[in-house]
C-alpha atoms as a printed R data frame, in Angstrom:
    type eleno elety resid chain resno       x       y       z
1   ATOM     1    CA   MET     A     1   6.743   8.473  12.074
2   ATOM     2    CA   ASP     A     2   6.167  10.015   8.721
3   ATOM     3    CA   ASN     A     3   5.045   8.637   4.854
4   ATOM     4    CA   ASN     A     4   8.365   7.928   3.382
5   ATOM     5    CA   ASN     A     5   8.640   4.988   6.311
6   ATOM     6    CA   THR     A     6   6.180   3.218   4.092
7   ATOM     7    CA   VAL     A     7   8.094   3.130   1.514
8   ATOM     8    CA   ASP     A     8  11.284   2.561   3.173
9   ATOM     9    CA   PHE     A     9   9.920  -0.583   4.691
10  ATOM    10    CA   ILE     A    10   8.231  -2.071   1.255
11  ATOM    11    CA   GLU     A    11  11.451  -1.468  -0.821
12  ATOM    12    CA   ASN     A    12  13.353  -2.983   1.914
13  ATOM    13    CA   TYR     A    13  11.309  -6.231   2.752
14  ATOM    14    CA   PRO     A    14  12.900  -9.047   1.425
15  ATOM    15    CA   MET     A    15  12.066 -10.124  -2.685
16  ATOM    16    CA   TYR     A    16  10.791 -13.809  -3.539
17  ATOM    17    CA   GLU     A    17  13.846 -15.937  -5.308
18  ATOM    18    CA   PRO     A    18  12.023 -18.330  -6.763
19  ATOM    19    CA   LYS     A    19  13.625 -21.787  -7.474
20  ATOM    20    CA   ASP     A    20  13.683 -23.196 -10.597
21  ATOM    21    CA   GLY     A    21  10.910 -24.520 -12.694
22  ATOM    22    CA   GLU     A    22   8.515 -22.683  -9.943
23  ATOM    23    CA   GLU     A    23   5.398 -22.391 -11.228
24  ATOM    24    CA   TYR     A    24   4.001 -18.873 -11.207
25  ATOM    25    CA   MET     A    25   2.351 -17.824  -7.638
26  ATOM    26    CA   SER     A    26   3.170 -21.332  -5.543
27  ATOM    27    CA   ALA     A    27   2.322 -21.763  -2.408
28  ATOM    28    CA   ASP     A    28   5.763 -20.781  -1.175
29  ATOM    29    CA   MET     A    29   5.473 -17.369  -3.322
30  ATOM    30    CA   LEU     A    30   1.923 -16.756  -2.062
31  ATOM    31    CA   GLU     A    31   2.862 -17.072   1.368
32  ATOM    32    CA   HIS     A    32   5.914 -14.898   0.933
33  ATOM    33    CA   PHE     A    33   3.059 -12.291  -0.170
34  ATOM    34    CA   LYS     A    34   0.710 -13.024   2.156
35  ATOM    35    CA   SER     A    35   3.651 -12.455   4.976
36  ATOM    36    CA   LYS     A    36   4.759  -9.323   3.186
37  ATOM    37    CA   LEU     A    37   1.103  -7.448   3.233
38  ATOM    38    CA   LEU     A    38   0.532  -8.708   7.124
39  ATOM    39    CA   ALA     A    39   3.330  -6.960   7.965
40  ATOM    40    CA   TRP     A    40   2.651  -3.877   5.795
41  ATOM    41    CA   LYS     A    41  -0.577  -3.516   7.194
42  ATOM    42    CA   ASP     A    42   0.516  -3.992  10.789
43  ATOM    43    CA   GLN     A    43   2.678  -0.996   9.758
44  ATOM    44    CA   LEU     A    44  -0.027   1.123   8.984
45  ATOM    45    CA   ILE     A    45  -2.045   0.544  11.556
46  ATOM    46    CA   GLU     A    46   1.179   1.248  13.962
47  ATOM    47    CA   GLU     A    47   1.614   4.609  12.302
48  ATOM    48    CA   ALA     A    48  -1.928   5.052  12.827
49  ATOM    49    CA   ASN     A    49  -2.372   4.691  16.349
50  ATOM    50    CA   SER     A    50   1.033   6.808  16.627
51  ATOM    51    CA   THR     A    51  -0.948   9.625  14.891
52  ATOM    52    CA   VAL     A    52  -3.788   9.147  17.289
53  ATOM    53    CA   THR     A    53  -1.635   9.547  20.306
54  ATOM    54    CA   HIS     A    54  -0.080  12.193  18.600
55  ATOM    55    CA   LEU     A    55  -3.016  14.337  18.142
56  ATOM    56    CA   LYS     A    56  -4.265  13.776  21.770
57  ATOM    57    CA   THR     A    57  -0.688  14.799  23.285
58  ATOM    58    CA   ASP     A    58   0.138  17.465  20.990
59  ATOM    59    CA   SER     A    59  -3.469  19.175  21.132
60  ATOM    60    CA   ASP     A    60  -3.070  22.480  23.184
61  ATOM    61    CA   THR     A    61  -3.326  25.299  21.142
62  ATOM    62    CA   PRO     A    62  -0.668  27.743  21.119
63  ATOM    63    CA   ALA     A    63  -1.009  31.294  21.475
64  ATOM    64    CA   ASP     A    64   0.505  32.839  18.870
65  ATOM    65    CA   PRO     A    65  -1.429  32.472  15.950
66  ATOM    66    CA   ASN     A    66   1.284  31.888  13.343
67  ATOM    67    CA   ASP     A    67   2.578  28.047  15.643
68  ATOM    68    CA   ARG     A    68  -1.285  27.649  15.720
69  ATOM    69    CA   ALA     A    69  -1.781  27.893  11.930
70  ATOM    70    CA   SER     A    70   1.593  25.717  11.659
71  ATOM    71    CA   MET     A    71   0.146  23.233  13.854
72  ATOM    72    CA   GLU     A    72  -3.224  23.015  12.439
73  ATOM    73    CA   GLU     A    73  -1.235  22.528   8.924
74  ATOM    74    CA   GLU     A    74   0.960  19.650  10.321
75  ATOM    75    CA   PHE     A    75  -2.416  17.730  11.715
76  ATOM    76    CA   ALA     A    76  -4.030  18.541   8.626
77  ATOM    77    CA   LEU     A    77  -1.485  17.063   6.371
78  ATOM    78    CA   GLU     A    78  -1.075  14.255   8.660
79  ATOM    79    CA   LEU     A    79  -4.420  13.353   8.567
80  ATOM    80    CA   ARG     A    80  -4.703  13.224   4.869
81  ATOM    81    CA   THR     A    81  -1.392  10.616   4.844
82  ATOM    82    CA   ARG     A    82  -3.107   8.393   7.103
83  ATOM    83    CA   ASP     A    83  -6.498   8.796   5.092
84  ATOM    84    CA   ARG     A    84  -4.499   7.552   2.190
85  ATOM    85    CA   GLU     A    85  -2.923   4.738   4.552
86  ATOM    86    CA   ARG     A    86  -6.050   3.694   5.499
87  ATOM    87    CA   LYS     A    87  -7.452   3.251   1.670
88  ATOM    88    CA   LEU     A    88  -4.580   1.518   1.314
89  ATOM    89    CA   ILE     A    89  -5.038  -0.944   3.845
90  ATOM    90    CA   ALA     A    90  -8.242  -1.848   2.316
91  ATOM    91    CA   LYS     A    91  -6.274  -2.555  -0.664
92  ATOM    92    CA   ILE     A    92  -4.236  -4.987   1.629
93  ATOM    93    CA   GLU     A    93  -7.032  -6.321   2.769
94  ATOM    94    CA   LYS     A    94  -8.690  -7.225  -1.084
95  ATOM    95    CA   SER     A    95  -4.438  -8.542  -1.985
96  ATOM    96    CA   LEU     A    96  -5.121 -11.212   1.245
97  ATOM    97    CA   LYS     A    97  -8.311 -12.086  -0.042
98  ATOM    98    CA   ASP     A    98  -7.216 -12.556  -3.513
99  ATOM    99    CA   ILE     A    99  -4.921 -14.953  -1.850
100 ATOM   100    CA   GLU     A   100  -7.101 -17.199  -0.445
101 ATOM   101    CA   SER     A   101  -9.440 -17.062  -3.440
102 ATOM   102    CA   GLY     A   102  -6.715 -17.867  -5.969
103 ATOM   103    CA   GLU     A   103  -7.111 -14.587  -7.532
104 ATOM   104    CA   TYR     A   104  -3.785 -12.990  -6.669
105 ATOM   105    CA   GLY     A   105  -0.778 -12.281  -8.886
106 ATOM   106    CA   TYR     A   106  -3.649 -12.408 -11.791
107 ATOM   107    CA   CYS     A   107  -5.140  -9.218 -13.841
108 ATOM   108    CA   LYS     A   108  -8.542  -8.488 -12.752
109 ATOM   109    CA   MET     A   109  -8.727  -7.253 -16.722
110 ATOM   110    CA   SER     A   110  -6.968  -9.405 -19.029
111 ATOM   111    CA   GLY     A   111  -6.181 -12.842 -16.757
112 ATOM   112    CA   ASP     A   112  -2.712 -12.654 -17.675
113 ATOM   113    CA   GLU     A   113  -0.461 -13.311 -14.870
114 ATOM   114    CA   ILE     A   114   0.689  -9.858 -13.702
115 ATOM   115    CA   GLY     A   115   4.253 -10.890 -12.760
116 ATOM   116    CA   LEU     A   116   6.760 -11.129 -10.217
117 ATOM   117    CA   PRO     A   117   8.737  -7.980 -10.265
118 ATOM   118    CA   ARG     A   118   5.201  -5.768 -10.675
119 ATOM   119    CA   MET     A   119   3.870  -7.884  -7.469
120 ATOM   120    CA   GLU     A   120   7.120  -7.186  -5.382
121 ATOM   121    CA   ALA     A   121   6.942  -3.742  -6.253
122 ATOM   122    CA   ARG     A   122   3.039  -3.363  -5.711
123 ATOM   123    CA   PRO     A   123   2.127  -6.128  -3.764
124 ATOM   124    CA   THR     A   124  -1.681  -4.740  -4.283
125 ATOM   125    CA   ALA     A   125  -1.577  -4.363  -7.601
126 ATOM   126    CA   THR     A   126  -4.322  -5.805  -9.814
127 ATOM   127    CA   LEU     A   127  -3.641  -4.900 -13.339
128 ATOM   128    CA   THR     A   128  -0.941  -5.790 -15.580
129 ATOM   129    CA   VAL     A   129   1.242  -2.927 -16.363
130 ATOM   130    CA   GLU     A   130   0.003  -2.489 -20.086
131 ATOM   131    CA   MET     A   131  -3.533  -3.087 -18.568
132 ATOM   132    CA   LYS     A   132  -3.157  -0.463 -16.099
133 ATOM   133    CA   ARG     A   133  -1.902   1.995 -18.987
134 ATOM   134    CA   LYS     A   134  -5.006   1.442 -21.058
135 ATOM   135    CA   GLN     A   135  -7.204   2.078 -17.814
136 ATOM   136    CA   GLU     A   136  -5.461   5.367 -17.663
137 ATOM   137    CA   ILE     A   137  -5.391   6.177 -21.448
138 ATOM   138    CA   ARG     A   138  -9.126   5.436 -20.907
139 ATOM   139    CA   GLU     A   139  -9.515   7.793 -17.507
140 ATOM   140    CA   LYS     A   140  -7.562  10.925 -19.400
141 ATOM   141    CA   GLN     A   141 -10.229  10.260 -22.189
142 ATOM   142    CA   GLY     A   142 -12.896  10.324 -19.762
143 ATOM   143    CA   VAL     A   143 -14.398   6.784 -20.907
144 ATOM   144    CA   ALA     A   144 -14.391   5.085 -17.174
């Protein structure tokens, strides 16, 4: 599977439809995000296992130097992708812990609601759009 399948998965996962007057991060909303995060994590793990199998079965070194270079580049790209996904799994696990602790969906800097649309688009978000923008500006200025 290529990295685009992960994006497709998140984009195609059903959106949460809040009921009239429903409180932000209600039990139903939290259950939705927990299911979404667990399904995403399972998919990433499945893709990682597929990569391991692929690397084991296709590791015969071709005699042609060009073919060998292409294969090595393909493997390196696949491993970089899986490394990014490994980091994403850690973020997913942190989000699942935040659901359990009651901190999910709230900005780590301001304490404000991150908002349902942002959480649907990026279920591992920990900052509001405004706080994320401020963080990025500080990083660009070298003030971490």
